[in-house]
Amino acid sequence: MKFAHRIQQVVPSATLAVTNQAAQLKAAGHDVVSFGAGEPDFPTPPHITSAMCKAAENGATGYSAVHGLPALRDAVAKQFEQIYGQPFKREQILVSSGGKHSLYNAFQVLVDPGDEVIIPAPYWVSYPDQVKLAEGKPVIVPTIPEEGFKIDIAALRAAITPRTVGLVLNSPNNPTGAVLTAENIREVAKVVEEHDLWVITDDIYSFLRYDEGPFANILIERPDLRERIIIVHGASKTYAMTGWRIGFTAAQPALINKMATLQGQSTSNTVTFAQHGAIAAITGDHGFLDEWKAAYDARRRRITELLNAIPGVTCQLPGGAFYAFPDVRPLLGRTFQGQAIGTDLRLAELLLEHALVAVVPGEPFGAPGFVRLSYACSMDDIDKGVGRFAEFVRKLD
Ligand code: PMP
Ligand code: GLU
């Protein structure tokens, strides 16, 4: 059987692959500590789950509007007014089956064959492959790790060609946990304006920031660029609703309607009763988030401290999301039981095989020489897992 060109250039998601591999080993009885999963370890708050159950029991089990339930779109619009300090209307909001689906739809609607989309590295694994699925060309631009993974404006300018159509921003970032500064965003915005680009700003971790100070975002910094800004958000990370598949896009209505046309010919509405749960999530009490954030904050400090105590490992304190992204380059020249480590991919394999610790290699995030550890896990797992990592490093020749 012949498979289409489009799927042949796309690779399976590395984050999902590591998570599944760790889960399989656990199911087979191995005591694996998994830092793979990019999802909260908290259950969805009960008031959200009961709203979903009640809706299902009361008959919200049929198809619903392709754009999303009007009440959910209104709730998102209101929440976005609070986040971004700009007015939002229902017509500017689309509900999709997870932020991943929102992004997919946006790339499909915005990218023509051969169009170039700039993606700062390290990036979340799915952006380049989604651009390729739209037959576009991902153009990777480095950030400056020593300066908190700040976007390198000179590199950004150098990457622009007549085929460049857009740029992806993601802060707090997956995999680095880095948070962009308002100043850096304003510099990026200037380039965007000069070259008439659109910007997808993936703000899915905006509620998970641990340091003082307001949220910096291109729409907040430059509301005058609003027509070219596409916000992607969702319920997965904020409310621990990863399995519910609820994602949001906010953009100009013409784009929202094109994305809805695509959705209407592919997935239709996302799960109707899950949307009722999402309404309860957005409109309900957010008190639980304070507790979760306090837990993530304590864990990020501990994991960073423990990682930095391993010789050859350097980790910056992440400002948001729930990922630590240490630089492990000094370990790559070493050997384990006579085998050269060589790459972060091999290091991740050896750690899983010999130390029963699952980490995601940096290479699929466009950052060879780094590994990603999700600290959306217990403090005990952090102590145990990073302890095993340290023990593994002690055994290197
Ligand atoms: N963007 C980023 C940066 C992410 O880390 C994720 C989580 N996988 C998503 C989007 C999509 O999440 P979901 O599809 O669960 O909403
Ligand atoms: N975003 C999460 C991660 O990066 C979940 C997995 C995925 O959707 O790729 O691990």
XYZ file of N, CA, C and O in Angstrom, residues 112-210:
396
model
N 0.122 27.654 3.037
C 0.064 27.070 1.689
C 1.339 26.269 1.451
O 2.350 26.498 2.122
N 1.323 25.346 0.461
C 2.544 24.593 0.179
C 3.731 25.529 -0.039
O 3.628 26.510 -0.789
N 4.825 25.233 0.639
C 6.048 26.033 0.471
C 6.137 27.245 1.376
O 7.201 27.859 1.498
N 5.045 27.601 2.035
C 5.088 28.745 2.966
C 6.000 28.402 4.150
O 6.003 27.262 4.632
N 6.726 29.401 4.606
C 7.651 29.169 5.721
C 7.075 29.734 7.025
O 6.576 30.859 7.046
N 7.190 28.921 8.058
C 6.719 29.332 9.386
C 7.905 29.265 10.347
O 8.577 28.241 10.440
N 8.151 30.364 11.027
C 9.300 30.423 11.938
C 8.917 29.887 13.315
O 7.900 30.285 13.894
N 9.758 28.962 13.784
C 9.520 28.332 15.082
C 10.788 28.481 15.921
O 11.827 27.900 15.585
N 10.742 29.269 16.992
C 11.929 29.370 17.853
C 12.192 28.027 18.562
O 11.254 27.370 19.023
N 13.464 27.629 18.625
C 13.844 26.383 19.306
C 14.476 26.727 20.643
O 15.197 27.733 20.730
N 14.277 25.938 21.676
C 13.489 24.712 21.759
C 11.978 24.989 21.613
O 11.473 25.985 22.105
N 11.322 24.037 20.915
C 9.896 24.182 20.614
C 9.170 22.910 21.025
O 9.773 21.838 21.140
N 7.876 23.054 21.205
C 7.062 21.862 21.475
C 7.043 20.988 20.212
O 6.894 21.497 19.102
N 7.210 19.695 20.413
C 7.467 18.766 19.305
C 6.478 18.825 18.149
O 6.846 18.528 17.010
N 5.241 19.190 18.426
C 4.232 19.074 17.361
C 4.222 20.229 16.362
O 3.648 20.087 15.280
N 4.826 21.382 16.705
C 4.737 22.509 15.758
C 5.334 22.192 14.369
O 4.660 22.394 13.362
N 6.589 21.726 14.301
C 7.151 21.525 12.954
C 6.368 20.493 12.154
O 6.135 20.674 10.955
N 5.932 19.433 12.825
C 5.211 18.388 12.087
C 3.838 18.876 11.633
O 3.373 18.513 10.548
N 3.222 19.709 12.432
C 1.925 20.252 11.997
C 2.101 21.207 10.814
O 1.249 21.256 9.929
N 3.206 21.955 10.802
C 3.472 22.837 9.647
C 3.698 21.962 8.410
O 3.178 22.240 7.320
N 4.437 20.857 8.592
C 4.679 19.954 7.451
C 3.380 19.332 6.964
O 3.189 19.122 5.769
N 2.483 19.014 7.889
C 1.195 18.441 7.479
C 0.380 19.426 6.644
O -0.491 19.035 5.886
N 0.694 20.719 6.801
C 0.040 21.728 5.961
C 0.891 22.000 4.711
O 0.630 22.961 3.990
N 1.909 21.158 4.498
C 2.835 21.268 3.359
C 3.665 22.548 3.398
O 4.139 23.033 2.377
N 3.790 23.107 4.593
C 4.655 24.267 4.777
C 6.044 23.829 5.195
O 6.317 22.642 5.356
N 6.911 24.830 5.368
C 8.286 24.532 5.750
C 8.575 25.170 7.116
O 8.551 26.406 7.238
N 8.824 24.325 8.143
C 9.200 24.919 9.428
C 10.613 25.480 9.352
O 11.516 24.814 8.848
N 10.798 26.712 9.786
C 12.135 27.321 9.799
C 12.491 27.562 11.267
O 11.798 28.304 11.970
N 13.532 26.874 11.708
C 13.856 26.886 13.133
C 14.848 28.010 13.444
O 15.884 28.131 12.784
N 14.504 28.798 14.442
C 15.364 29.915 14.847
C 15.825 29.661 16.281
O 14.993 29.377 17.147
N 17.131 29.777 16.535
C 17.590 29.478 17.899
C 17.218 30.573 18.889
O 17.024 31.735 18.516
N 17.142 30.178 20.153
C 17.000 31.157 21.236
C 18.343 31.177 21.975
O 19.251 30.430 21.622
N 18.444 32.022 22.991
C 19.719 32.139 23.708
C 19.554 31.505 25.097
O 18.979 32.129 25.995
N 20.018 30.241 25.250
C 19.801 29.546 26.530
C 20.383 30.309 27.715
O 19.756 30.393 28.772
N 21.552 30.906 27.512
C 22.214 31.624 28.629
C 21.404 32.849 29.045
O 21.616 33.388 30.128
N 20.526 33.315 28.187
C 19.694 34.480 28.543
C 18.233 34.060 28.679
O 17.327 34.695 28.120
N 18.043 32.939 29.368
C 16.678 32.479 29.647
C 15.904 32.098 28.398
O 14.692 32.280 28.338
N 16.572 31.562 27.401
C 15.946 31.128 26.146
C 15.189 32.282 25.476
O 14.103 32.123 24.923
N 15.811 33.443 25.556
C 15.259 34.631 24.918
C 15.323 34.481 23.390
O 16.279 33.876 22.877
N 14.346 35.020 22.675
C 14.366 34.911 21.212
C 15.467 35.820 20.666
O 15.560 36.992 21.020
N 16.294 35.225 19.825
C 17.450 35.926 19.265
C 16.949 36.748 18.062
O 16.633 36.201 16.999
N 16.850 38.053 18.249
C 16.214 38.910 17.238
C 17.035 38.937 15.936
O 16.464 38.918 14.829
N 18.358 38.918 16.069
C 19.192 38.913 14.855
C 18.946 37.620 14.074
O 18.795 37.635 12.836
N 18.866 36.500 14.785
C 18.615 35.214 14.116
C 17.217 35.194 13.497
O 17.003 34.650 12.404
N 16.272 35.819 14.200
C 14.895 35.884 13.682
C 14.871 36.664 12.363
O 14.311 36.206 11.360
N 15.530 37.816 12.373
C 15.561 38.631 11.149
C 16.232 37.864 10.011
O 15.760 37.882 8.871
N 17.316 37.165 10.354
C 18.081 36.446 9.322
C 17.271 35.291 8.720
O 17.534 34.857 7.598
N 16.293 34.800 9.460
C 15.530 33.630 8.989
C 14.398 34.020 8.041
O 13.802 33.160 7.390
N 14.098 35.306 7.976
C 12.939 35.729 7.168
C 13.273 35.746 5.679
O 14.333 36.226 5.275
N 12.396 35.175 4.887
C 12.553 35.156 3.421
C 11.220 35.638 2.830
O 10.238 35.797 3.575
N 11.158 35.817 1.519
C 9.870 36.223 0.922
C 8.758 35.181 1.142
O 7.575 35.495 0.992
N 9.154 33.942 1.509
C 8.118 32.915 1.737
C 7.622 32.856 3.179
O 6.750 32.047 3.505
N 8.221 33.667 4.062
C 7.816 33.599 5.474
C 6.411 34.169 5.640
O 6.139 35.293 5.206
N 5.541 33.386 6.287
C 4.173 33.875 6.500
C 3.850 34.092 7.970
O 2.999 34.917 8.311
N 4.506 33.356 8.852
C 4.117 33.475 10.258
C 5.165 32.963 11.215
O 6.235 32.480 10.810
N 4.830 33.103 12.483
C 5.751 32.802 13.576
C 4.948 32.189 14.722
O 3.796 32.549 14.932
N 5.606 31.271 15.444
C 4.956 30.667 16.618
C 5.647 31.153 17.888
O 6.873 31.094 17.986
N 4.880 31.632 18.845
C 5.420 31.992 20.164
C 4.788 31.067 21.201
O 3.614 30.697 21.069
N 5.552 30.702 22.209
C 5.029 29.821 23.265
C 5.697 30.167 24.589
O 6.856 29.841 24.789
N 4.936 30.855 25.446
C 5.467 31.271 26.739
C 4.339 31.279 27.761
O 3.294 31.877 27.483
N 4.524 30.617 28.919
C 5.612 29.732 29.298
C 5.800 28.615 28.273
O 4.844 28.165 27.660
N 7.061 28.202 28.155
C 7.451 27.331 27.056
C 7.505 25.853 27.452
O 7.924 25.497 28.543
N 7.082 25.027 26.521
C 7.339 23.601 26.577
C 8.378 23.362 25.483
O 8.082 23.675 24.337
N 9.570 22.924 25.763
C 10.049 22.174 26.928
C 10.850 22.964 27.970
O 11.235 22.366 28.972
N 11.153 24.252 27.775
C 12.150 24.875 28.663
C 11.559 25.407 29.967
O 12.299 25.629 30.923
N 10.250 25.666 29.977
C 9.645 26.316 31.141
C 9.948 27.807 31.159
O 9.560 28.515 32.087
N 10.644 28.296 30.134
C 11.043 29.709 30.118
C 9.841 30.609 29.841
O 8.904 30.226 29.134
N 9.908 31.808 30.400
C 8.858 32.796 30.215
C 9.481 33.985 29.490
O 10.492 34.530 29.933
N 8.899 34.373 28.375
C 9.457 35.499 27.611
C 9.213 36.812 28.346
O 8.176 36.984 29.000
N 10.139 37.748 28.203
C 9.939 39.063 28.824
C 9.132 39.940 27.863
O 9.144 39.734 26.638
N 8.488 40.962 28.446
C 7.711 41.899 27.630
C 8.635 42.586 26.620
O 8.253 42.814 25.461
N 9.847 42.876 27.046
C 10.791 43.581 26.170
C 11.135 42.725 24.937
O 11.108 43.202 23.801
N 11.418 41.450 25.178
C 11.751 40.543 24.081
C 10.549 40.397 23.128
O 10.691 40.412 21.896
N 9.368 40.326 23.705
C 8.152 40.186 22.885
C 7.949 41.435 22.017
O 7.585 41.338 20.844
N 8.224 42.602 22.590
C 8.069 43.839 21.807
C 9.050 43.878 20.636
O 8.716 44.328 19.543
N 10.265 43.358 20.876
C 11.256 43.307 19.782
C 10.772 42.357 18.674
O 10.886 42.659 17.490
N 10.214 41.222 19.099
C 9.678 40.258 18.131
C 8.533 40.915 17.351
O 8.440 40.793 16.124
N 7.683 41.634 18.073
C 6.505 42.249 17.455
C 6.899 43.232 16.349
O 6.224 43.336 15.322
N 8.005 43.923 16.567
C 8.474 44.872 15.544
C 8.767 44.142 14.239
O 8.410 44.596 13.151
N 9.440 42.995 14.365
C 9.797 42.206 13.176
C 8.520 41.691 12.499
O 8.379 41.721 11.267
N 7.585 41.244 13.323
C 6.310 40.731 12.813
C 5.594 41.812 11.994
O 5.078 41.559 10.903
N 5.600 43.010 12.530
C 4.919 44.123 11.871
C 5.627 44.481 10.566
O 4.990 44.612 9.517
N 6.950 44.605 10.638
C 7.728 44.988 9.451
C 7.532 44.007 8.294
O 7.529 44.398 7.136
N 7.402 42.725 8.625
C 7.346 41.703 7.575
C 5.935 41.161 7.346
O 5.768 40.156 6.651
N 4.962 41.808 7.958
C 3.566 41.468 7.702
C 3.283 39.979 7.979
O 2.706 39.275 7.147
N 3.718 39.512 9.137
C 3.536 38.099 9.489
C 2.315 37.926 10.393
O 1.907 38.878 11.065
N 1.785 36.720 10.447
C 0.831 36.402 11.519
C 1.614 35.718 12.640
O 2.718 35.222 12.412
N 1.028 35.732 13.830
C 1.681 35.096 14.984
C 0.698 34.173 15.669
O -0.411 34.601 16.017
N 1.092 32.922 15.847
C 0.316 32.043 16.723
C 0.981 32.124 18.083
O 2.171 31.834 18.221
N 0.241 32.560 19.105
C 0.795 32.578 20.444
C 0.114 31.465 21.238
O -1.089 31.485 21.457
N 0.904 30.449 21.572
C 0.397 29.265 22.277
C 0.551 29.536 23.772
O 1.631 29.420 24.333
N -0.576 29.915 24.383
C -0.557 30.389 25.778
C -1.113 29.344 26.735
O -1.599 29.676 27.827
N -1.013 28.083 26.340
C -1.669 27.014 27.107
C -1.179 26.922 28.553
O -1.892 26.432 29.417
N 0.049 27.429 28.822
C 0.571 27.401 30.202
C 0.474 28.764 30.903
O 1.152 28.986 31.899
N -0.353 29.671 30.392
C -0.327 31.037 30.951
C -0.716 31.091 32.429
O -0.280 31.983 33.146
N -1.525 30.154 32.891
C -1.910 30.171 34.312
C -0.830 29.556 35.199
O -0.907 29.648 36.413
N 0.139 28.879 34.587
C 1.164 28.194 35.380
C 2.469 28.974 35.326
O 3.436 28.576 34.656
N 2.475 30.112 35.990
C 3.685 30.940 36.118
C 3.939 31.107 37.603
O 2.983 31.293 38.367
N 5.211 31.042 38.011
C 5.514 30.973 39.446
C 6.229 32.195 39.984
O 6.423 32.299 41.184
